[in-house]
CSV table of C-alpha atoms and ligand atoms in Angstrom, one decimal:
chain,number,residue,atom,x,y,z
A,21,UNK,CA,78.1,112.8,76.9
A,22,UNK,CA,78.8,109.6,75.4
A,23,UNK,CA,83.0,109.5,74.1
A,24,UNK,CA,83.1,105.9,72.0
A,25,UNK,CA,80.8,103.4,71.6
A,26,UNK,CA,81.0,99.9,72.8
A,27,UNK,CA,81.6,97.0,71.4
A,28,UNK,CA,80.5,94.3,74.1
A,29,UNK,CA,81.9,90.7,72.3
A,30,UNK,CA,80.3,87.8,74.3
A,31,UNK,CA,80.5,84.1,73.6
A,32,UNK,CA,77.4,83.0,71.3
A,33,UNK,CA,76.9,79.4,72.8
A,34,UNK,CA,77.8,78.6,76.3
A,35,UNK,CA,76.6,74.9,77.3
A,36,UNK,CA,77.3,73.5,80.6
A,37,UNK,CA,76.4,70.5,82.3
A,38,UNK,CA,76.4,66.2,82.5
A,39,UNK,CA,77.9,64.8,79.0
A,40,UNK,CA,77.6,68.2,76.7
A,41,UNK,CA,80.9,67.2,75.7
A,42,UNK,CA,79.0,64.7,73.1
A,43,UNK,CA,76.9,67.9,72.4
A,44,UNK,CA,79.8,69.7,70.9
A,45,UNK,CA,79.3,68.8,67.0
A,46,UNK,CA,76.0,70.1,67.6
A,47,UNK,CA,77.1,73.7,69.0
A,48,UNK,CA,79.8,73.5,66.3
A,49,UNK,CA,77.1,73.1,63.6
A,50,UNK,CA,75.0,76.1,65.5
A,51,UNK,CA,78.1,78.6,65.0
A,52,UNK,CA,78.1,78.2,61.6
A,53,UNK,CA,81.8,77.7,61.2
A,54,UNK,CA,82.1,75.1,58.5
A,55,UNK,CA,85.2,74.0,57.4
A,56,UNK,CA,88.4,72.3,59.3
A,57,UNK,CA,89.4,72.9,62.8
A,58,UNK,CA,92.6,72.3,65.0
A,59,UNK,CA,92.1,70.7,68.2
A,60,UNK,CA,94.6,73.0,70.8
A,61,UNK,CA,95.0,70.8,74.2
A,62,UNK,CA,98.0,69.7,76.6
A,63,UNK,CA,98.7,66.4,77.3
A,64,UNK,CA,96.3,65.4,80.3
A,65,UNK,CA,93.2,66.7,78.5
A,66,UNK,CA,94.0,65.1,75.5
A,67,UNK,CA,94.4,61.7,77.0
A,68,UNK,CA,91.3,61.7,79.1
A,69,UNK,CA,89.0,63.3,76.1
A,70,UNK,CA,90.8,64.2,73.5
A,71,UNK,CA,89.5,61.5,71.1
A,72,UNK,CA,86.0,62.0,72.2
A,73,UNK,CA,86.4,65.7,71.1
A,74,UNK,CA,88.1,64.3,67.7
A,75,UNK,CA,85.5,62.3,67.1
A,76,UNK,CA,82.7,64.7,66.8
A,77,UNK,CA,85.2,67.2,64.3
A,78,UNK,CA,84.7,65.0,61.6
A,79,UNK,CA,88.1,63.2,59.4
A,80,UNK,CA,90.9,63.4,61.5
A,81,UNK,CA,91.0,66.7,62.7
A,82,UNK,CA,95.0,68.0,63.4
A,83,UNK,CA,96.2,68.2,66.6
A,84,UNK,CA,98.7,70.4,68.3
A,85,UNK,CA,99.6,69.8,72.0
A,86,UNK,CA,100.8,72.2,74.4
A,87,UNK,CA,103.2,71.3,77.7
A,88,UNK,CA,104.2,74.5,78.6
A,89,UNK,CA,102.2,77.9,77.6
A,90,UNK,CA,104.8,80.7,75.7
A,91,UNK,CA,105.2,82.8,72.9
A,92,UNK,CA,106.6,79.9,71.1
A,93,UNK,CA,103.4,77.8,71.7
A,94,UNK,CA,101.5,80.4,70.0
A,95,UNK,CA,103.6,80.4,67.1
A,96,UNK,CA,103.2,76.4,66.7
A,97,UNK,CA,99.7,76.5,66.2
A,98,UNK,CA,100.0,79.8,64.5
A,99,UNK,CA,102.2,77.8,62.0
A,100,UNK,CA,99.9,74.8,61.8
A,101,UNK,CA,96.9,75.8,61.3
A,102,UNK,CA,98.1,78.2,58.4
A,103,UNK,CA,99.8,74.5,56.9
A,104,UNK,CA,96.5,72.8,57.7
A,105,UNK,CA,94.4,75.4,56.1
A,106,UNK,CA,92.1,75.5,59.3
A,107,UNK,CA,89.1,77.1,59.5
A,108,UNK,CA,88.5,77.1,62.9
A,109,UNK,CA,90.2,76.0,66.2
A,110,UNK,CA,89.1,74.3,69.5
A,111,UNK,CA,90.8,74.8,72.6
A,112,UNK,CA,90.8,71.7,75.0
A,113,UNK,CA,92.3,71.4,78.7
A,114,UNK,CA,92.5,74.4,80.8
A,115,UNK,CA,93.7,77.6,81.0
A,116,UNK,CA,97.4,76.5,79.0
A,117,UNK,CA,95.8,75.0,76.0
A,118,UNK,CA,93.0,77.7,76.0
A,119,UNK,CA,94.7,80.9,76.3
A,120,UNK,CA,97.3,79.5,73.6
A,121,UNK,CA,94.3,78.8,71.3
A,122,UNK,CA,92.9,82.2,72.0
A,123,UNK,CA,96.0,84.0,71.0
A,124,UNK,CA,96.4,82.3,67.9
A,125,UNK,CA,93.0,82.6,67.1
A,126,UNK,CA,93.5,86.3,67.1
A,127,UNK,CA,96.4,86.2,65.4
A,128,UNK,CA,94.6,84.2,62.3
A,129,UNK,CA,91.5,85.7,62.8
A,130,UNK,CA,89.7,82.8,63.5
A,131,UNK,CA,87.1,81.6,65.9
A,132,UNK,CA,87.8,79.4,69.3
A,133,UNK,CA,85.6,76.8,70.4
A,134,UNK,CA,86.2,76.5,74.0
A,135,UNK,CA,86.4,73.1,75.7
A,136,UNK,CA,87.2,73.7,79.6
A,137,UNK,CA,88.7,70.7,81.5
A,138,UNK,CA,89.0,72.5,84.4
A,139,UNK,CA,87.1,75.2,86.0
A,140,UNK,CA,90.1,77.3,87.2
A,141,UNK,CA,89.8,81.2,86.5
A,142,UNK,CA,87.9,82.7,84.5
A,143,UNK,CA,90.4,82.7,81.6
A,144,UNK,CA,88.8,80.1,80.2
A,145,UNK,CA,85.6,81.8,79.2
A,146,UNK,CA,86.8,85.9,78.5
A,147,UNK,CA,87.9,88.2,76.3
A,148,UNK,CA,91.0,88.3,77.3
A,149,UNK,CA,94.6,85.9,76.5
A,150,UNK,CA,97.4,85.5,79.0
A,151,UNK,CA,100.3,84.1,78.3
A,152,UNK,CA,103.4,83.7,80.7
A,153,UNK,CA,106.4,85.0,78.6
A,154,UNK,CA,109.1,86.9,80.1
A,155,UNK,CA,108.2,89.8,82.8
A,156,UNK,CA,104.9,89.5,81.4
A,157,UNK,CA,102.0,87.8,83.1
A,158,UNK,CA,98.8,89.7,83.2
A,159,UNK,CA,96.0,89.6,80.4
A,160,UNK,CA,95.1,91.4,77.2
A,161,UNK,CA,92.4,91.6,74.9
A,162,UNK,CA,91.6,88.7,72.6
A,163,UNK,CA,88.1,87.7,71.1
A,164,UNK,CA,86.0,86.1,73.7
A,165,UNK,CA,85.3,82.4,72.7
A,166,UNK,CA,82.4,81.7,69.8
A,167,UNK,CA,81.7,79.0,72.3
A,168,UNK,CA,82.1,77.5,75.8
A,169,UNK,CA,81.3,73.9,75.8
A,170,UNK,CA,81.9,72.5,79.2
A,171,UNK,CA,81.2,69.2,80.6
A,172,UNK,CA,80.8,69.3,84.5
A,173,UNK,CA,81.4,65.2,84.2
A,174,UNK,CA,84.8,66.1,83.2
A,175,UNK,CA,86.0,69.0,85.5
A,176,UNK,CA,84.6,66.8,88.4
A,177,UNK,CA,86.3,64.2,87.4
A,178,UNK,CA,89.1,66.2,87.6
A,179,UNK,CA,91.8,67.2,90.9
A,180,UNK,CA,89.4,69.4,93.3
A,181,UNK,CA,92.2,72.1,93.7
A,182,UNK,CA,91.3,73.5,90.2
A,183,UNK,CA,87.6,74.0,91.0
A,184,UNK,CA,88.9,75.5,94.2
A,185,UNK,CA,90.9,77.9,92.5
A,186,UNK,CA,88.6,78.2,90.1
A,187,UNK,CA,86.2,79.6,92.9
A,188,UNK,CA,88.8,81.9,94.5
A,189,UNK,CA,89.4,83.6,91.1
A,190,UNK,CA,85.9,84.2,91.3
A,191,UNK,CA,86.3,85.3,95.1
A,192,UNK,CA,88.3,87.7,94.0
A,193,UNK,CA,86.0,90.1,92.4
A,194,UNK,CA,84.8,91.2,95.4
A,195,UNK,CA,88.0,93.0,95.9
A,196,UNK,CA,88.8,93.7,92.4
A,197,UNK,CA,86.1,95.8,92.2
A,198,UNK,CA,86.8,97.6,95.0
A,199,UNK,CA,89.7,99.0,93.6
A,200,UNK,CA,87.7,99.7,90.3
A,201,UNK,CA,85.5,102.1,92.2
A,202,UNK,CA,88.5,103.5,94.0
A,203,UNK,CA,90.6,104.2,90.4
A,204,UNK,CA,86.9,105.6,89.1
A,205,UNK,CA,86.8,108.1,92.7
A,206,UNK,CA,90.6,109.1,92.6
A,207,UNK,CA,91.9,108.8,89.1
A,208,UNK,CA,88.3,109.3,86.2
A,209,UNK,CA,89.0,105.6,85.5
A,210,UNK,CA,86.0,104.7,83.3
A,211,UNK,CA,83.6,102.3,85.6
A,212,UNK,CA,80.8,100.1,84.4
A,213,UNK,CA,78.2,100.2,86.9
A,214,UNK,CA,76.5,96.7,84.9
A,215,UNK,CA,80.0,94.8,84.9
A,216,UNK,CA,80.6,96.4,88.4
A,217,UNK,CA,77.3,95.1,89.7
A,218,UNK,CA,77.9,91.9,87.5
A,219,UNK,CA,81.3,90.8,89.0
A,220,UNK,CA,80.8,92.2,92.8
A,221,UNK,CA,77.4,90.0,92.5
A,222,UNK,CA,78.8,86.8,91.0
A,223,UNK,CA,81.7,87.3,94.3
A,224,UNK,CA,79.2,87.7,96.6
A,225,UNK,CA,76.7,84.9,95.3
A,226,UNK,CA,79.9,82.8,96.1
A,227,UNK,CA,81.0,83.6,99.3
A,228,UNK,CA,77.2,83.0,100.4
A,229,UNK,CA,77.2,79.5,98.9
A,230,UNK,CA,80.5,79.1,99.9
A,231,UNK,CA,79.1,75.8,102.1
A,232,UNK,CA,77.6,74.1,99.6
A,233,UNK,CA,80.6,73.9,97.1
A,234,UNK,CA,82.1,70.7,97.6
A,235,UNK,CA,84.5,67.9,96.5
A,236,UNK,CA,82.7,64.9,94.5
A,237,UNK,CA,79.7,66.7,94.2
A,238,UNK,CA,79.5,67.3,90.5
A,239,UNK,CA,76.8,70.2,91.3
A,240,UNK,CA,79.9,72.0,92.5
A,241,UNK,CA,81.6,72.4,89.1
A,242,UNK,CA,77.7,73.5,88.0
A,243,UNK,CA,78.2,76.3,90.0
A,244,UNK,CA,81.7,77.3,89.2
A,245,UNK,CA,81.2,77.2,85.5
A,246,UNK,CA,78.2,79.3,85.8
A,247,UNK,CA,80.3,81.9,88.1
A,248,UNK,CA,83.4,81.7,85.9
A,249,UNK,CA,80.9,82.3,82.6
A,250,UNK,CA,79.3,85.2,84.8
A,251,UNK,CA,82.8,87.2,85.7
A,252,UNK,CA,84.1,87.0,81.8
A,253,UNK,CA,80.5,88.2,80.9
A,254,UNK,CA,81.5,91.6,83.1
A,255,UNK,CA,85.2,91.1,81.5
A,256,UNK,CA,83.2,91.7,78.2
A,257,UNK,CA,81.0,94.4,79.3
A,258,UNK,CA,83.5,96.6,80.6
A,259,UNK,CA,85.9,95.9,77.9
A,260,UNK,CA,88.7,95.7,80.1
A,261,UNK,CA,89.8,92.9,83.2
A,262,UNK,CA,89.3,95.5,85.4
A,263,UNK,CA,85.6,93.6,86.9
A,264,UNK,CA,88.1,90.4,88.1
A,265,UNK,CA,91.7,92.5,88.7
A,266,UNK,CA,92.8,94.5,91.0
A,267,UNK,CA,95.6,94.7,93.4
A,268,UNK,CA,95.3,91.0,94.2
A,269,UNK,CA,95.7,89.9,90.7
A,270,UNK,CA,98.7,92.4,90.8
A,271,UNK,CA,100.0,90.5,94.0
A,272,UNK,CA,99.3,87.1,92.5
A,273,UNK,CA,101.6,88.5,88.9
A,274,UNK,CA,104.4,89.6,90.7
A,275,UNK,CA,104.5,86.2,92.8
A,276,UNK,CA,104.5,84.6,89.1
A,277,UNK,CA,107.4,86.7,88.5
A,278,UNK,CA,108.9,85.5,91.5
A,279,UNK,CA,108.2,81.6,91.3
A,280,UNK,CA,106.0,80.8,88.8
A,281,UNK,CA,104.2,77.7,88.5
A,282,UNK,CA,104.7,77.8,92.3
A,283,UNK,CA,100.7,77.2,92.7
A,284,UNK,CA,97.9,78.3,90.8
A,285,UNK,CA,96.5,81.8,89.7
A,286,UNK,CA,93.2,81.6,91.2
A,287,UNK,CA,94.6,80.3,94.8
A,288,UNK,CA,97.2,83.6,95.0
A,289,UNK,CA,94.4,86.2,93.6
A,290,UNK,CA,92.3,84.0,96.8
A,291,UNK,CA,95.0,84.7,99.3
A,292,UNK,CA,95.4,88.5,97.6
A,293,UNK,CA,92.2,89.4,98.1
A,294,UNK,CA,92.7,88.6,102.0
A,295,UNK,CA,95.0,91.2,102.0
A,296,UNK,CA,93.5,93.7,99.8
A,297,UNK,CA,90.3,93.3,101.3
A,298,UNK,CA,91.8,94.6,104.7
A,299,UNK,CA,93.7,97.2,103.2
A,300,UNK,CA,90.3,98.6,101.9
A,301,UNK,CA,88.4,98.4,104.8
A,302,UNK,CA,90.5,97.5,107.7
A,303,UNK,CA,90.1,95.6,110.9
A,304,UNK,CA,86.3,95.2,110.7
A,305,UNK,CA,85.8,94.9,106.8
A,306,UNK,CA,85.6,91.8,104.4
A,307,UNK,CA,88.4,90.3,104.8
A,308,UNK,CA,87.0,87.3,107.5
A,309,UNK,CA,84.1,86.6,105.2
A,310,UNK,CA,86.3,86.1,101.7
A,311,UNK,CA,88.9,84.0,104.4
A,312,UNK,CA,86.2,81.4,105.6
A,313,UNK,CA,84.3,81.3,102.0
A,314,UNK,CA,88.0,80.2,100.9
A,315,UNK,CA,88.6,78.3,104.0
A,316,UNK,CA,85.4,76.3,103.8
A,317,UNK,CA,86.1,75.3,100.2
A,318,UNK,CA,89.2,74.0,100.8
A,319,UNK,CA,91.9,76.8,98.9
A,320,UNK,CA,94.5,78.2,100.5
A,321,UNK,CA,94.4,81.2,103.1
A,322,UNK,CA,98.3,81.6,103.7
A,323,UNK,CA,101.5,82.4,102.1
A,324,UNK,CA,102.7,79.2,103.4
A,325,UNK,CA,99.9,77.2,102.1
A,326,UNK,CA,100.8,78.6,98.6
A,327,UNK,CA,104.3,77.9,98.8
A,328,UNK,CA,105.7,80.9,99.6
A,329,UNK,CA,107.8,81.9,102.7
A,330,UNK,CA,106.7,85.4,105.1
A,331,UNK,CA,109.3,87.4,103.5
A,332,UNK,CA,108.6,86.9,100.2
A,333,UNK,CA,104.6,87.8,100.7
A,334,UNK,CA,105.7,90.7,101.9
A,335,UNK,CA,108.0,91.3,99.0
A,336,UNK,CA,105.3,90.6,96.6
A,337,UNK,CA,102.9,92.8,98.1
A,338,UNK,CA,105.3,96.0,98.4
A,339,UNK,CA,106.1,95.8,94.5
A,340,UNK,CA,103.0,94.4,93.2
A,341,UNK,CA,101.7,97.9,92.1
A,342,UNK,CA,104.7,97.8,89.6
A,343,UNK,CA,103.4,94.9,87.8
A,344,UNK,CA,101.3,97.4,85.2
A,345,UNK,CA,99.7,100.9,85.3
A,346,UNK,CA,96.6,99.8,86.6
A,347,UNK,CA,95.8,102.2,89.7
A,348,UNK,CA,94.2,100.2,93.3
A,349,UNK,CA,94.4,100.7,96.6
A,350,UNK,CA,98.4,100.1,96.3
A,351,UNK,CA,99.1,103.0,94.7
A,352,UNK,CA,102.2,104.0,94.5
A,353,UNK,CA,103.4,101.3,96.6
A,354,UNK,CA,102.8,100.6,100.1
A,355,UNK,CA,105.0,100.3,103.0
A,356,UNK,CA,106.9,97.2,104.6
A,357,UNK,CA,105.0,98.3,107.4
A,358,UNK,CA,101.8,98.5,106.1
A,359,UNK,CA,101.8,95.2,104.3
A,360,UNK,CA,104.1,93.4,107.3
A,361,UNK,CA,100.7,94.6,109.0
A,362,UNK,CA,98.2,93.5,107.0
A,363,UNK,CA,99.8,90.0,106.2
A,364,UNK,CA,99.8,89.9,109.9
A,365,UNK,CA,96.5,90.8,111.1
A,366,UNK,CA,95.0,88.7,108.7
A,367,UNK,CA,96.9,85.4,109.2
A,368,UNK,CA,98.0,85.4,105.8
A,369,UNK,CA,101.8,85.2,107.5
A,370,UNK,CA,102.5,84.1,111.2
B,19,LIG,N1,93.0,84.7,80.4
B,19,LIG,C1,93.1,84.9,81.7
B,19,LIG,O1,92.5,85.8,82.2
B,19,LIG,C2,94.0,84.0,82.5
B,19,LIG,C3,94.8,83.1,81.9
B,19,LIG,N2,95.7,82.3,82.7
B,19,LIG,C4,96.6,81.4,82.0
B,19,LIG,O2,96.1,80.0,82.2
B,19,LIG,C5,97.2,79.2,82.5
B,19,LIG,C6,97.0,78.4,83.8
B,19,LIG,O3,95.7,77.8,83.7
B,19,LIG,P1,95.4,76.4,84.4
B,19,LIG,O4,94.1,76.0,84.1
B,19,LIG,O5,95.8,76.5,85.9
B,19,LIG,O6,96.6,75.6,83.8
B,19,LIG,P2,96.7,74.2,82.9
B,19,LIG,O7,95.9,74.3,81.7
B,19,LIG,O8,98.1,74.0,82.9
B,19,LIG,O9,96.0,73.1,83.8
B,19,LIG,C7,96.5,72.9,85.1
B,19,LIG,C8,96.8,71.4,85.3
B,19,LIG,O10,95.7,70.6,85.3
B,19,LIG,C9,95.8,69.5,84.3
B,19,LIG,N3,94.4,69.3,83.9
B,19,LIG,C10,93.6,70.0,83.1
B,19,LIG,N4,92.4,69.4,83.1
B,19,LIG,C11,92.4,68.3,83.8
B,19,LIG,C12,91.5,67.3,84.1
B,19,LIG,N5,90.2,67.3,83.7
B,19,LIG,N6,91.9,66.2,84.9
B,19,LIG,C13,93.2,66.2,85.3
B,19,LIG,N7,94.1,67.1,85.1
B,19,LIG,C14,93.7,68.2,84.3
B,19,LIG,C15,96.8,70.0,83.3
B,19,LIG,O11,97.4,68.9,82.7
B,19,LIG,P3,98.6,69.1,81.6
B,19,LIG,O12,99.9,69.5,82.4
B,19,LIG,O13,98.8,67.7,81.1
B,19,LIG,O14,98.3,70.1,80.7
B,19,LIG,C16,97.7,70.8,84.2
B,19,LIG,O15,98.7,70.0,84.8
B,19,LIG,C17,98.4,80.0,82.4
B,19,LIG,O16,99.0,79.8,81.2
B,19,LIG,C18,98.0,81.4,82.6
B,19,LIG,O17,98.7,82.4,81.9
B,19,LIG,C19,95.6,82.4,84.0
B,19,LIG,C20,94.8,83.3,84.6
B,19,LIG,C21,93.9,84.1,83.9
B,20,LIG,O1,92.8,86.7,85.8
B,20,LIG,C1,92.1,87.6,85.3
B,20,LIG,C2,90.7,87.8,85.8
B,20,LIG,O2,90.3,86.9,86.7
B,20,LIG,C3,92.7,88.5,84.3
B,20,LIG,O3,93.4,89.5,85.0
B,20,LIG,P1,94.7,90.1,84.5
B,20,LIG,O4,94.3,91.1,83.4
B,20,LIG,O5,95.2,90.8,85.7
B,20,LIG,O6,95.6,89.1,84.0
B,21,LIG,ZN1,92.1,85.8,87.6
């Protein structure tokens, strides 16, 4: 018995590889959005490409740059682009710049071009818009991006422990939709068995090739890109982040609660999905395999190597389920006990 229908919004050009950046007047021409855009970026991207993306959005196109993502970031482009009577609006730099763009762009009702720097989480690809503000810190629905144009040159170029997080985001799935299936079993949560298949496919393709991702090998941010496309691809399908969040995105939220800016989403959700992994299937499960895969590409393993101190894992992990109603294999909340042992057994404390 079919309830709704669905509405699966996907981006309409997605070019990756060597130099597409010079590529990207031609993709803008493709989408059909004529008119006057605004360039959304933070200050690194903008110095290492910004005029090179300027250049190709013909007379002068305004500018607004982003240090630090917020409400009030939103709001300044928001207000810009209304004075600059923009048509369109291209978000360049990582997840900051991109997720500020994409809220705005929803906000106006505009399209996003967008223009990753880094390869980071998957952010910069989906349907969905997070920005830090307040107790908030998870994701909600935006339009996916008209287009993803993203120059593996660049992100190479740029500091490996992006791309690393980057790949643990995507590392993350594996777990993420574990707790999917388990919300679908215990709880009728609606499950996608394509975005299911999608996501759990796109984790597992990158724990296999785990070996072969590696620093100053531009191939590397190839494969990331590709993975990152493929997770907000199941994002889009199941209408929800429920593909690429579970409890270990909920773990990595309430440690940006805790300290954020500490270190980066996709290296916590890495070090999350540890945990959860063995809290789904115990001793003998996953939780070695999605360890080395992060181990051998050089992201953190460890509350320590994130920053954070034994105590305050274990905080994180025994309140994380409060971060939103979104049911996993927390619950209602788990034991010090049970997460003292799990952080334990697993080496993510100790
Ligand atoms: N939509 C979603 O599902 C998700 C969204 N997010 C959001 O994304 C943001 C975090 O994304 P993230 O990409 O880590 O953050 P940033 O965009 O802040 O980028 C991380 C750092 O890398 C720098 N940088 C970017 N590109 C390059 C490059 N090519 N070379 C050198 N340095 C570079 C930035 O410089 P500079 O400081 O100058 O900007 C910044 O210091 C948060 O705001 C978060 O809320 C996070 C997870 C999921
Ligand atoms: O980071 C995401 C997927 O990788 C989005 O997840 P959240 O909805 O938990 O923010
Ligand atoms: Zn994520």
């Amino acid at each position: 018995m079919f309830e709704k229908s669905t509405w699966i919004k996907l981006p309409r050009n997605v070019v990756v590889g060597h130099g597409v950046l010079d590529d990207l007047g031609a993709v803008i021409d493709d989408l059909a959005v004529a008119g006057r855009p605004l360039v959304v970026t933070s200050p690194t991207p903008n110095r290492l490409v910004g005029d090179r993306v300027r250049t190709q959005l013909g007379a002068d196109p305004a500018t607004v740059t982003v240090a630090s993502a917020g409400f009030d970031a939103v709001e300044r482009v928001v207000e810009t682009a209304r004075a600059e009577e923009v048509t369109y609006l291209v978000g360049l730099g990582g997840g900051k710049p991109i997720d500020t763009a994409k809220m705005a762009a929803d906000r106006l009702g505009l399209g996003l071009v967008s223009v990753p720097t880094a390869a980071s989480h998957d952010g910069i690809v989906s349907g969905r818009s997070s920005i830090p503000e307040g107790d908030t810190r998870h994701s909600v629905a935006a339009d996916p991006p008209l287009a993803v144009v993203a120059d593996t040159e660049v992100i190479a170029a740029g500091p490996w422990e992006l791309t690393t997080a980057g790949c643990a985001d995507i590392v993350s799935n594996y777990t993420a939709v574990e707790d999917w299936q388990l919300a679908y079993r215990l709880q009728d949560v609606p499950y996608s068995e394509y975005a299911g298949a999608l996501s759990r496919m796109t984790a597992e393709l990158l724990v296999e090739n785990a070996g072969s991702i590696k620093e100053g090998l531009e191939e590397s941010a190839w494969v990331v890109m590709k993975a990152l496309v493929s997770s907000g691809v199941a994002m889009s399908i199941a209408g929800s982040s429920r593909p690429a969040s579970g409890a270990e995105h909920l773990f990595s939220h309430r440690l940006d609660r805790i300290a954020p800016d500490r270190a980066l989403h996709g290296h916590q959700v890495g070090v999350g999905a540890i945990i959860v992994a063995y809290l789904h299937e115990g001793e003998r499960g996953m939780w070695r395999d999605i360890r080395d895969a992060l181990s051998v590409i050089g992201a953190p393993t460890t509350g320590a190597e994130l920053g954070f101190d034994d105590e305050t894992v274990i905080e994180a992990l025994t309140t994380a389920h409060r971060i939103r109603d979104r049911y996993t294999i927390l619950g209602d909340g788990i034991s010090e006990a049970a997460a003292r042992e799990a952080v334990t057994v697993t080496g993510v404390i100790g």
